[in-house]
Amino acid sequence: MKGLPKQLFKTFIFSLILSIAATSIYYAIKQKGLDYSHVLPVIFEDIFFLNIIVFVMSLPALFLVNPSYWNNLTVRLPLYFSGSIAFLATSMTMKLQPADKVVYLLTGAIFMIVHSVFYYLTVKRRVAIDV
């Protein structure tokens, strides 16, 4: 599990790219006919900061470098996914404008999906090594 910090950073980068793309598409569809060029830098900045928040909330996954934590499934899953789940739960309970809530949930969901893909690949690789 030495590659976990690198994996978490990759998750941040892929999530950032996909979140910017998805949010840009959402705003392009939602605000048809408006000048979109001045909104794009604000979207980039906001999504960057939201991804940083989810990334920081996902840092407890780094405890999984300890083999005893990684080998215990009841510890591994909460440590690995707690950050993104907490972000999504907080986003659902916050009093936000509906458009903002969609962006928060979209960003959290994309991070969780990318994080899940990396989890699956890691577990698959570890099972192949152990066999």
Tab-separated table of C-alpha atoms in Angstrom:
chain	number	residue	atom	x	y	z
A	1	MET	CA	0.000	0.000	0.000
A	2	LYS	CA	2.956	2.266	-0.502
A	3	GLY	CA	1.271	3.670	-3.604
A	4	LEU	CA	-1.771	4.956	-1.726
A	5	PRO	CA	-0.697	8.635	-1.604
A	6	LYS	CA	-0.002	8.568	-5.336
A	7	GLN	CA	-3.350	6.897	-5.944
A	8	LEU	CA	-5.154	9.522	-3.880
A	9	PHE	CA	-3.444	12.282	-5.851
A	10	LYS	CA	-4.467	10.619	-9.140
A	11	THR	CA	-8.017	10.447	-7.835
A	12	PHE	CA	-7.886	14.186	-7.155
A	13	ILE	CA	-6.575	14.985	-10.654
A	14	PHE	CA	-9.050	12.760	-12.540
A	15	SER	CA	-11.915	13.930	-10.371
A	16	LEU	CA	-10.966	17.560	-10.939
A	17	ILE	CA	-10.941	17.144	-14.719
A	18	LEU	CA	-14.218	15.218	-14.816
A	19	SER	CA	-15.916	17.597	-12.360
A	20	ILE	CA	-14.934	20.649	-14.386
A	21	ALA	CA	-16.232	19.020	-17.556
A	22	ALA	CA	-19.507	17.880	-15.973
A	23	THR	CA	-20.161	21.211	-14.273
A	24	SER	CA	-19.370	23.138	-17.455
A	25	ILE	CA	-21.840	20.975	-19.359
A	26	TYR	CA	-24.435	21.460	-16.606
A	27	TYR	CA	-24.115	25.258	-16.736
A	28	ALA	CA	-24.071	25.293	-20.540
A	29	ILE	CA	-27.355	23.374	-20.617
A	30	LYS	CA	-28.911	25.305	-17.732
A	31	GLN	CA	-28.046	28.792	-19.002
A	32	LYS	CA	-28.644	28.593	-22.729
A	33	GLY	CA	-27.907	31.706	-24.722
A	34	LEU	CA	-25.858	33.513	-22.076
A	35	ASP	CA	-22.239	34.581	-22.448
A	36	TYR	CA	-20.464	31.536	-21.111
A	37	SER	CA	-16.875	32.794	-21.412
A	38	HIS	CA	-16.891	34.903	-18.226
A	39	VAL	CA	-18.414	32.103	-16.126
A	40	LEU	CA	-15.851	29.448	-17.102
A	41	PRO	CA	-12.941	30.716	-14.937
A	42	VAL	CA	-15.257	30.939	-11.921
A	43	ILE	CA	-16.408	27.358	-12.512
A	44	PHE	CA	-12.799	26.170	-12.712
A	45	GLU	CA	-11.893	27.915	-9.471
A	46	ASP	CA	-14.966	26.734	-7.559
A	47	ILE	CA	-14.625	23.121	-8.680
A	48	PHE	CA	-10.923	23.184	-7.835
A	49	PHE	CA	-11.695	24.254	-4.267
A	50	LEU	CA	-14.535	21.733	-3.894
A	51	ASN	CA	-12.199	18.951	-5.032
A	52	ILE	CA	-9.571	20.107	-2.551
A	53	ILE	CA	-12.184	19.851	0.206
A	54	VAL	CA	-13.147	16.295	-0.799
A	55	PHE	CA	-9.460	15.392	-1.156
A	56	VAL	CA	-8.662	16.635	2.354
A	57	MET	CA	-11.696	14.816	3.716
A	58	SER	CA	-10.382	11.620	2.070
A	59	LEU	CA	-6.950	11.802	3.706
A	60	PRO	CA	-7.879	9.252	6.410
A	61	ALA	CA	-7.439	6.679	3.638
A	62	LEU	CA	-3.707	7.143	4.115
A	63	PHE	CA	-3.986	5.203	7.388
A	64	LEU	CA	-4.476	2.155	5.181
A	65	VAL	CA	-0.726	2.086	4.600
A	66	ASN	CA	-0.710	0.086	7.841
A	67	PRO	CA	-1.182	-3.561	6.725
A	68	SER	CA	-3.307	-4.444	9.755
A	69	TYR	CA	-5.825	-1.742	8.764
A	70	TRP	CA	-5.799	-2.762	5.098
A	71	ASN	CA	-6.350	-6.451	5.871
A	72	ASN	CA	-9.393	-5.712	8.047
A	73	LEU	CA	-12.328	-5.059	5.692
A	74	THR	CA	-14.473	-3.452	8.417
A	75	VAL	CA	-11.736	-0.856	8.947
A	76	ARG	CA	-10.644	-0.535	5.318
A	77	LEU	CA	-13.991	0.474	3.788
A	78	PRO	CA	-14.855	3.265	6.263
A	79	LEU	CA	-11.324	4.682	6.150
A	80	TYR	CA	-11.205	4.593	2.369
A	81	PHE	CA	-14.649	5.998	1.596
A	82	SER	CA	-15.499	8.114	4.656
A	83	GLY	CA	-14.308	11.407	3.162
A	84	SER	CA	-16.426	11.311	0.046
A	85	ILE	CA	-19.447	9.945	1.896
A	86	ALA	CA	-19.161	12.703	4.514
A	87	PHE	CA	-18.878	15.327	1.753
A	88	LEU	CA	-21.979	13.994	-0.010
A	89	ALA	CA	-23.959	13.815	3.241
A	90	THR	CA	-22.938	17.346	4.174
A	91	SER	CA	-23.823	18.610	0.699
A	92	MET	CA	-27.294	17.119	0.989
A	93	THR	CA	-27.972	18.715	4.368
A	94	MET	CA	-26.548	22.169	3.650
A	95	LYS	CA	-28.966	24.938	2.803
A	96	LEU	CA	-27.803	25.800	-0.707
A	97	GLN	CA	-29.438	27.086	-3.826
A	98	PRO	CA	-30.615	24.146	-5.970
A	99	ALA	CA	-28.042	24.866	-8.693
A	100	ASP	CA	-25.228	24.979	-6.140
A	101	LYS	CA	-26.431	21.791	-4.488
A	102	VAL	CA	-26.322	20.023	-7.859
A	103	VAL	CA	-22.718	21.158	-8.374
A	104	TYR	CA	-21.676	20.021	-4.886
A	105	LEU	CA	-23.355	16.639	-5.296
A	106	LEU	CA	-21.959	16.223	-8.800
A	107	THR	CA	-18.441	16.957	-7.584
A	108	GLY	CA	-18.764	14.597	-4.624
A	109	ALA	CA	-20.274	11.817	-6.730
A	110	ILE	CA	-17.565	12.078	-9.370
A	111	PHE	CA	-14.849	11.972	-6.707
A	112	MET	CA	-16.517	8.927	-5.124
A	113	ILE	CA	-16.789	7.120	-8.467
A	114	VAL	CA	-13.148	7.787	-9.370
A	115	HIS	CA	-12.099	6.804	-5.846
A	116	SER	CA	-14.131	3.582	-6.182
A	117	VAL	CA	-12.474	2.709	-9.475
A	118	PHE	CA	-9.030	3.091	-7.915
A	119	TYR	CA	-10.168	1.009	-4.943
A	120	TYR	CA	-11.372	-1.757	-7.252
A	121	LEU	CA	-8.108	-1.730	-9.207
A	122	THR	CA	-6.062	-1.834	-6.005
A	123	VAL	CA	-8.042	-4.707	-4.515
A	124	LYS	CA	-7.947	-6.593	-7.806
A	125	ARG	CA	-4.172	-6.151	-8.039
A	126	ARG	CA	-3.661	-7.225	-4.409
A	127	VAL	CA	-5.775	-10.363	-4.938
A	128	ALA	CA	-3.734	-11.217	-8.040
A	129	ILE	CA	-0.488	-10.769	-6.075
A	130	ASP	CA	-1.730	-12.885	-3.136
A	131	VAL	CA	-2.828	-15.781	-5.379
